[in-house]
CSV table of C-alpha atoms and ligand atoms in Angstrom, one decimal:
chain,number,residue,atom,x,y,z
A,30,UNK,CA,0.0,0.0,0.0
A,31,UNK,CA,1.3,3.3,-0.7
A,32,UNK,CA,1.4,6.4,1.6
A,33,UNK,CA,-0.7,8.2,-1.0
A,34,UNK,CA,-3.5,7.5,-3.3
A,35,UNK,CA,-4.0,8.5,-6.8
A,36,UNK,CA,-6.6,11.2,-6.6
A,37,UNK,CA,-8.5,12.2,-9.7
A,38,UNK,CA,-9.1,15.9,-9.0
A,39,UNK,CA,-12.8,16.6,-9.1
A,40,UNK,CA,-13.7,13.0,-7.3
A,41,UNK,CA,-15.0,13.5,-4.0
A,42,UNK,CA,-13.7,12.0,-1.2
A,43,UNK,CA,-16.3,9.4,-0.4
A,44,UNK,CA,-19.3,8.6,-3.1
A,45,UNK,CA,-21.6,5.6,-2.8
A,46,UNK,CA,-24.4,5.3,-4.9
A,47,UNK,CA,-27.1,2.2,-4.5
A,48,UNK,CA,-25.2,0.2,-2.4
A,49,UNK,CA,-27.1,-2.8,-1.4
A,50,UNK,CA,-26.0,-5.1,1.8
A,51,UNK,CA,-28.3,-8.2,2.3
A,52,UNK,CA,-27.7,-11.1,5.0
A,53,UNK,CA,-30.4,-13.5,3.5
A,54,UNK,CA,-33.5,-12.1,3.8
A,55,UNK,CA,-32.4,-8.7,5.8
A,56,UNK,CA,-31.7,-6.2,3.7
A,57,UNK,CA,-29.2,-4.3,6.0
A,58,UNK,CA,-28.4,-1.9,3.5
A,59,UNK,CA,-31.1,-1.1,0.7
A,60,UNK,CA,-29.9,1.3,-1.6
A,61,UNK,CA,-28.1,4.0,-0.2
A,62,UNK,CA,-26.4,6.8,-1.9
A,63,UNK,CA,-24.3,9.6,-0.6
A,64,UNK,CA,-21.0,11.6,-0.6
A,65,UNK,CA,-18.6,13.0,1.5
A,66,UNK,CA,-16.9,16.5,0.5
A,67,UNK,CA,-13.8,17.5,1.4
A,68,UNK,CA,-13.2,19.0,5.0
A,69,UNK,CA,-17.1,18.3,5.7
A,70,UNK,CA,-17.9,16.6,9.0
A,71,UNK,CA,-20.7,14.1,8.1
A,72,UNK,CA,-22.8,12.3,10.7
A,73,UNK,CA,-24.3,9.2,10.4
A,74,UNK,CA,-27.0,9.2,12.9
A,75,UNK,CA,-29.5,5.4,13.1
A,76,UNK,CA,-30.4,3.7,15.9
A,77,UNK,CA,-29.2,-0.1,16.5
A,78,UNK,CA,-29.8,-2.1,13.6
A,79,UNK,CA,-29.8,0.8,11.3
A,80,UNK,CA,-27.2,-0.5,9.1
A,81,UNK,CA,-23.9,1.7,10.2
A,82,UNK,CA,-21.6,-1.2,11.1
A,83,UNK,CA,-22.5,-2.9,8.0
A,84,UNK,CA,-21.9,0.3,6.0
A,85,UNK,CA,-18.5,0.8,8.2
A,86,UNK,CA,-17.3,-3.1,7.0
A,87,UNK,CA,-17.9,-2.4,3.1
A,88,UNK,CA,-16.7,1.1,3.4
A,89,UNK,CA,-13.3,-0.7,5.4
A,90,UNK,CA,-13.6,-3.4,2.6
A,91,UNK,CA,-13.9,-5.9,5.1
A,92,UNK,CA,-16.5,-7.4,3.0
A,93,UNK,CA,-18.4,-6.8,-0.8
A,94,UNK,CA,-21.4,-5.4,-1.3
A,95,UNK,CA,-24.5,-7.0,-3.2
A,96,UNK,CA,-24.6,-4.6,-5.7
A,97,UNK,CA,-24.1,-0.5,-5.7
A,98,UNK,CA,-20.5,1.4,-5.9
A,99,UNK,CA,-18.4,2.8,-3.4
A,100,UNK,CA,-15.5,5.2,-4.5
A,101,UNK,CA,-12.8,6.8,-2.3
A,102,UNK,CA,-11.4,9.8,-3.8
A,103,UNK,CA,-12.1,8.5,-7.6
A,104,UNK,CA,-11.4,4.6,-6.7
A,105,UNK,CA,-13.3,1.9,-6.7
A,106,UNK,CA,-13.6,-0.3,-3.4
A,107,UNK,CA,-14.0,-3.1,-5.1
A,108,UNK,CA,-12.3,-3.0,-8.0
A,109,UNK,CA,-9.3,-0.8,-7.3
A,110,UNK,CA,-9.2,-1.3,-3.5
A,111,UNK,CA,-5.6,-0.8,-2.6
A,112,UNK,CA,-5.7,3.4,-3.4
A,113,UNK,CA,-9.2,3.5,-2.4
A,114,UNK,CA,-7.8,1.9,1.6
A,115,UNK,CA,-4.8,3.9,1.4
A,116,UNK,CA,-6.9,6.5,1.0
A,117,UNK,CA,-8.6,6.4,4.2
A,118,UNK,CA,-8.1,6.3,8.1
A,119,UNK,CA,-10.6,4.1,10.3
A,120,UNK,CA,-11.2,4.0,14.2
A,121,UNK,CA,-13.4,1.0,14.4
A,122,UNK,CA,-15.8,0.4,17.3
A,123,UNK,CA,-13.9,-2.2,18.7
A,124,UNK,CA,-11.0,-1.3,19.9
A,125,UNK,CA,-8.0,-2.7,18.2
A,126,UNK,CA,-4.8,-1.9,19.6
A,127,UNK,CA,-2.2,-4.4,21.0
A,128,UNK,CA,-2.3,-3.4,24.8
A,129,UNK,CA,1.4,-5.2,25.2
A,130,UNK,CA,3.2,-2.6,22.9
A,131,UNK,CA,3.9,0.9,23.1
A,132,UNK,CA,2.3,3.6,22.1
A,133,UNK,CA,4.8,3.6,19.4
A,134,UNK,CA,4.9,0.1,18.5
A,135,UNK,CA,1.5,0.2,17.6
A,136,UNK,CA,1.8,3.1,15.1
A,137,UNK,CA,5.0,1.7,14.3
A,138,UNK,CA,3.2,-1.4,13.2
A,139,UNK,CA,0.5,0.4,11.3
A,140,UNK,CA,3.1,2.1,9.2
A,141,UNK,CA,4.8,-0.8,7.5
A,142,UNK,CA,1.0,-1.9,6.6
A,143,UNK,CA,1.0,1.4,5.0
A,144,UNK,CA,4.6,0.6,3.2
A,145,UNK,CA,5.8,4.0,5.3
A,146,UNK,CA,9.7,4.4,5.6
A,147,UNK,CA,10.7,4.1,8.5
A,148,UNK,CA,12.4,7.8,9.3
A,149,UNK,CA,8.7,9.1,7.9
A,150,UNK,CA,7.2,6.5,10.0
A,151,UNK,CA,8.8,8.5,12.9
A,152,UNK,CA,8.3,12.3,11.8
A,153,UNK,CA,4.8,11.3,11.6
A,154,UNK,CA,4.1,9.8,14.6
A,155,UNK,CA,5.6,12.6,16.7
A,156,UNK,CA,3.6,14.4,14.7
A,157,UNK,CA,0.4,13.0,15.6
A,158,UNK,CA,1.0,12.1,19.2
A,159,UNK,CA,1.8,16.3,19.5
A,160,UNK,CA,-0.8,17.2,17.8
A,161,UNK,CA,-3.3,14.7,20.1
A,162,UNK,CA,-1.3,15.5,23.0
A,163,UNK,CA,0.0,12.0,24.0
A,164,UNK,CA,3.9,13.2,23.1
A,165,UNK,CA,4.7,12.3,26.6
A,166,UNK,CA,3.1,8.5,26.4
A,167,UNK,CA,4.9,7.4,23.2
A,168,UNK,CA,7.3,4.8,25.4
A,169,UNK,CA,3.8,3.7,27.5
A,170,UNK,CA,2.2,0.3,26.6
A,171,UNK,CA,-1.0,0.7,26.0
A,172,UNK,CA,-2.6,-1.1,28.4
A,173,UNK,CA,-1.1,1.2,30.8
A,174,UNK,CA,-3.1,4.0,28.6
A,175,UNK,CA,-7.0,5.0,29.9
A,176,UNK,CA,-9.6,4.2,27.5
A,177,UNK,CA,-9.8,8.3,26.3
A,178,UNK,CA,-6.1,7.8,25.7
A,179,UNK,CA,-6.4,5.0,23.5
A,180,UNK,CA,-9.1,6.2,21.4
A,181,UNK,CA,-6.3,8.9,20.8
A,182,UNK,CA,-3.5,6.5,20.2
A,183,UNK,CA,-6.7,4.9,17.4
A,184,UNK,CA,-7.1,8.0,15.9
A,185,UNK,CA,-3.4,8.8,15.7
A,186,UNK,CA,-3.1,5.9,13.7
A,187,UNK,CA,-5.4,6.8,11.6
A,188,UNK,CA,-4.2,10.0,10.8
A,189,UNK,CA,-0.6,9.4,10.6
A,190,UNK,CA,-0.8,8.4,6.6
A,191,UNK,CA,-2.7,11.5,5.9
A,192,UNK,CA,-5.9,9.8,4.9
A,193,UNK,CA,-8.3,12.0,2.5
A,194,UNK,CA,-11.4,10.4,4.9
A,195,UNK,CA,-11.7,9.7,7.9
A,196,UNK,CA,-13.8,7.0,9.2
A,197,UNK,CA,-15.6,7.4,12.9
A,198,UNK,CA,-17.4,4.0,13.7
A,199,UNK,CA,-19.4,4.7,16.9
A,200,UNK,CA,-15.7,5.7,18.8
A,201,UNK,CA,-17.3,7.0,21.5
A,202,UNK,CA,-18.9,3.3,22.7
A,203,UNK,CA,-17.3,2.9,25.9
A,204,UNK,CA,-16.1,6.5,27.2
A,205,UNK,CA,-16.8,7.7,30.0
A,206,UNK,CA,-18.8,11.5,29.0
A,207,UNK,CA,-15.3,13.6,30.1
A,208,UNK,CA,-13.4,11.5,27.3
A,209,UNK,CA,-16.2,11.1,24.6
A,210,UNK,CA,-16.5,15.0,25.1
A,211,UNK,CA,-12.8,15.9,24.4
A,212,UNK,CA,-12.9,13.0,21.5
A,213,UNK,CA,-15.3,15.3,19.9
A,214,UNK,CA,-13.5,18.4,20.0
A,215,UNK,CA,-10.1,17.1,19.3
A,216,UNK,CA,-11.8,15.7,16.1
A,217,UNK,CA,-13.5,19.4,15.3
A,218,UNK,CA,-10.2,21.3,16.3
A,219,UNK,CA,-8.1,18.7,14.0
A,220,UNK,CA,-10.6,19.8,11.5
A,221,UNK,CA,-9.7,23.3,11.0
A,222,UNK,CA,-6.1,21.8,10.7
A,223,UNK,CA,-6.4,19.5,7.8
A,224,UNK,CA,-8.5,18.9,4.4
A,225,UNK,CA,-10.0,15.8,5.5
A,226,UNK,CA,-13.5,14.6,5.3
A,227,UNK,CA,-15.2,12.6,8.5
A,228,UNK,CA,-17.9,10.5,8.7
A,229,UNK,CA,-18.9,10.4,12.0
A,230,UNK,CA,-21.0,6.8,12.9
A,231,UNK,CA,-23.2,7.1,15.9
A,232,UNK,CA,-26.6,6.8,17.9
A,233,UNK,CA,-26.2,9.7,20.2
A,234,UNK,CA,-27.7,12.9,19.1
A,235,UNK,CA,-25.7,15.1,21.4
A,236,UNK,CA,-22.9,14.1,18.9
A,237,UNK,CA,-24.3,15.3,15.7
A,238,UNK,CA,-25.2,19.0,16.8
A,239,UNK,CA,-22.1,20.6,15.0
A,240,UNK,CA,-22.3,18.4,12.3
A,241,UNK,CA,-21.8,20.1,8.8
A,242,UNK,CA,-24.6,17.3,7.6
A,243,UNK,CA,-26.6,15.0,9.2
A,244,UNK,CA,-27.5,11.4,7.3
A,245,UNK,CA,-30.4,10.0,8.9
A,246,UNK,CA,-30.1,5.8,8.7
A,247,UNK,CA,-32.7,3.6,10.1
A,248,UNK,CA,-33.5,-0.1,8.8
A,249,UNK,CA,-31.2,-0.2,6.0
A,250,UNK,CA,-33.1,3.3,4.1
A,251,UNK,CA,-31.2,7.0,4.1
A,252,UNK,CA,-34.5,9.4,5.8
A,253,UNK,CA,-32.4,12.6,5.8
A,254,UNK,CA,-29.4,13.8,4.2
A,255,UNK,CA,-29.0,17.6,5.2
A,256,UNK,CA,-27.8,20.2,8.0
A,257,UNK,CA,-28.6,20.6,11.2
A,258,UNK,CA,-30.6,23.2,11.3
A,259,UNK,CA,-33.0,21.8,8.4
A,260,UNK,CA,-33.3,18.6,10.3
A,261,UNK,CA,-34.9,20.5,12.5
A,262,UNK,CA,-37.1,22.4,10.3
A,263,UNK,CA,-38.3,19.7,7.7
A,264,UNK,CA,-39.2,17.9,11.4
A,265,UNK,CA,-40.8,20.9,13.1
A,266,UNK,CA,-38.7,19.8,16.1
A,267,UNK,CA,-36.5,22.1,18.1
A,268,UNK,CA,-34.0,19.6,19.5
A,269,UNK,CA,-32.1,16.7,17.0
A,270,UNK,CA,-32.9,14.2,19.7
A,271,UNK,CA,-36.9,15.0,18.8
A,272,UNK,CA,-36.0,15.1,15.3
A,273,UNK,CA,-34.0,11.9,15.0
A,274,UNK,CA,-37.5,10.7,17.3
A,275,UNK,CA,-40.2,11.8,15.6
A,276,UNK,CA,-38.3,10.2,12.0
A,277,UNK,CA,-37.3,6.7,13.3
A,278,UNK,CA,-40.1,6.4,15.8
A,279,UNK,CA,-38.0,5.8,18.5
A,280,UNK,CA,-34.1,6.1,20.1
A,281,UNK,CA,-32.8,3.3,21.6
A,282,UNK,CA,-29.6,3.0,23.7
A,283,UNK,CA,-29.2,6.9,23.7
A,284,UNK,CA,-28.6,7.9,27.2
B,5,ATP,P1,-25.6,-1.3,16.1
B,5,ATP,O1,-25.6,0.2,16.5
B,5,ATP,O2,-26.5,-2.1,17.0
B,5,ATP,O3,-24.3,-1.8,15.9
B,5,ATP,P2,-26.0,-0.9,13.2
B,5,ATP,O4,-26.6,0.3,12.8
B,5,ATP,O5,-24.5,-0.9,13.2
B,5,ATP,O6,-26.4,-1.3,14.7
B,5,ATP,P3,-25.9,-3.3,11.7
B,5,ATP,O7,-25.1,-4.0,12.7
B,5,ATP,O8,-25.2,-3.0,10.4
B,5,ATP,O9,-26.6,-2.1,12.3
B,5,ATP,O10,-27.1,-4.3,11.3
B,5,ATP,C1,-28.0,-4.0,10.3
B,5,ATP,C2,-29.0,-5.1,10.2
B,5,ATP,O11,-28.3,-6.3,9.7
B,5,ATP,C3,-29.6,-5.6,11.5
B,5,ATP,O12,-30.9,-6.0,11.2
B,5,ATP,C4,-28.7,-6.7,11.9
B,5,ATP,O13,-29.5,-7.6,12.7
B,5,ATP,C5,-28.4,-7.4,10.6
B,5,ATP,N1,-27.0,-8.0,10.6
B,5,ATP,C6,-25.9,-7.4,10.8
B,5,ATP,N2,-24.8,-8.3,10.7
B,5,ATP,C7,-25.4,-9.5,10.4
B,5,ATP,C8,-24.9,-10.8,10.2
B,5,ATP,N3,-23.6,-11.0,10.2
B,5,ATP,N4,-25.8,-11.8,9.9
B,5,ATP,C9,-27.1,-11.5,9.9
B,5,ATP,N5,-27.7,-10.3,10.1
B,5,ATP,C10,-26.8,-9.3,10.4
């Protein structure tokens, strides 16, 4: 893999059009389109069983989908995979770190996946752990690390090949509020910093608020694809939580 993709210049960072999931009868994903621009914070708000881990494991090309297209920046997931991964950054929900290494070790490790020299390797992860101010825990393992911290360490790793998107898959899941709160910012601070395009997975609407767009899942179907603000107005609501309510029926697992 290469430490950067091809990028034809008008292709957006992330473009899916019909893309159809099924497991047997359950049509998990049932012909969803939409796109990611560049530096736009995108929220993909569904309750369980909306459809977002399934999305999350095509868009990480962990698996195929039945039928539909999914480009990253111009290149085809399926066909042309190995620009289209390079070209992206993913903290999955699980977390995914080997607690007996460093700190360093770990990015260390995600580096060669990425064919990264080694004296780049380095540059960049100082450069990360600055910026995500973990500088002084490079030499820690990471089991030593709290869970905030680790999430960092995840999102470092993420960063450190300069993906074009960034992939969120509900990284809050296990942090305590202090931790999921700074998560949030550090990701809308690093935002100002860098070109890069999120998509933000998650079923808490208190995450969403400062989204550039919201996307709207539920069973498989996109409801809304738009801003904040005209969530609440094509609703009639006055909070997202009522909005995200009054679409899918009903919120579950969102305290
Ligand atoms: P959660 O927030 O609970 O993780 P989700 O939005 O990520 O939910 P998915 O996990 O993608 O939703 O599930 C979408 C639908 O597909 C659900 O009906 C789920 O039961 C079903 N599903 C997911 N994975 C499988 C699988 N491996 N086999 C069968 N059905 C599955």
């Amino acid at each position: 893999m290469s430490t950067s993709a091809s990028s034809p210049s008008k292709s957006p960072p992330l473009l899916i059009e019909n893309l159809v999931k099924t497991y047997g009868p359950i049509r998990a994903l049932d012909g969803i389109s939409l796109r990611c621009e560049q530096g736009q914070f995108v929220a993909l708000l569904g309750p369980n069983g909306a459809g977002k881990s399934t999305l999350f494991q095509l868009l990480s090309g962990l698996f195929t989908p039945d039928s539909g297209r999914i480009e990253v920046m111009g290149n085809d997931m399926t066909h042309n995979a190995v620009p289209a991964l390079a070209s992206l950054g993913i903290v999955f929900q699980q977390p995914t770190l080997d607690l007996e290494l460093s700190v360093t070790a770990n990015l260390m490790f995600h580096a060669g996946l990425h064919g990264m020299p080694r004296s780049l390797a380095k540059e960049r992860i100082k450069r990360e752990l600055d910026r995500l101010g973990l500088a002084d825990r490079a030499n820690s393992k990471c089991g030593q690390l709290s869970g905030g911290n680790r999430r960092r360490v995840e999102l470092a790793r993420a960063l450190m090949h300069d993906p074009a998107l960034l992939l969120m898959d509900e990284a809050t899941v296990g942090l305590d509020p202090g931790s999921r709160a700074e998560l949030m910012s550090l990701l809308h601070s690093m935002r100002k910093e860098r070109p890069i395009a999120v998509l933000w997975s998650t079923h808490l609407c208190e995450e969403v608020e400062n989204a550039d767009r919201i996307i709207v899942l539920h069973k498989g179907h996109i409801l809304r694809d738009t801003t904040p603000s005209e969530l609440l107005n094509s609703t009639g609501q006055t909070t997202i939580e009522d909005a995200f309510l009054s679409l899918t029926g009903k919120i579950e697992d969102a305290a």
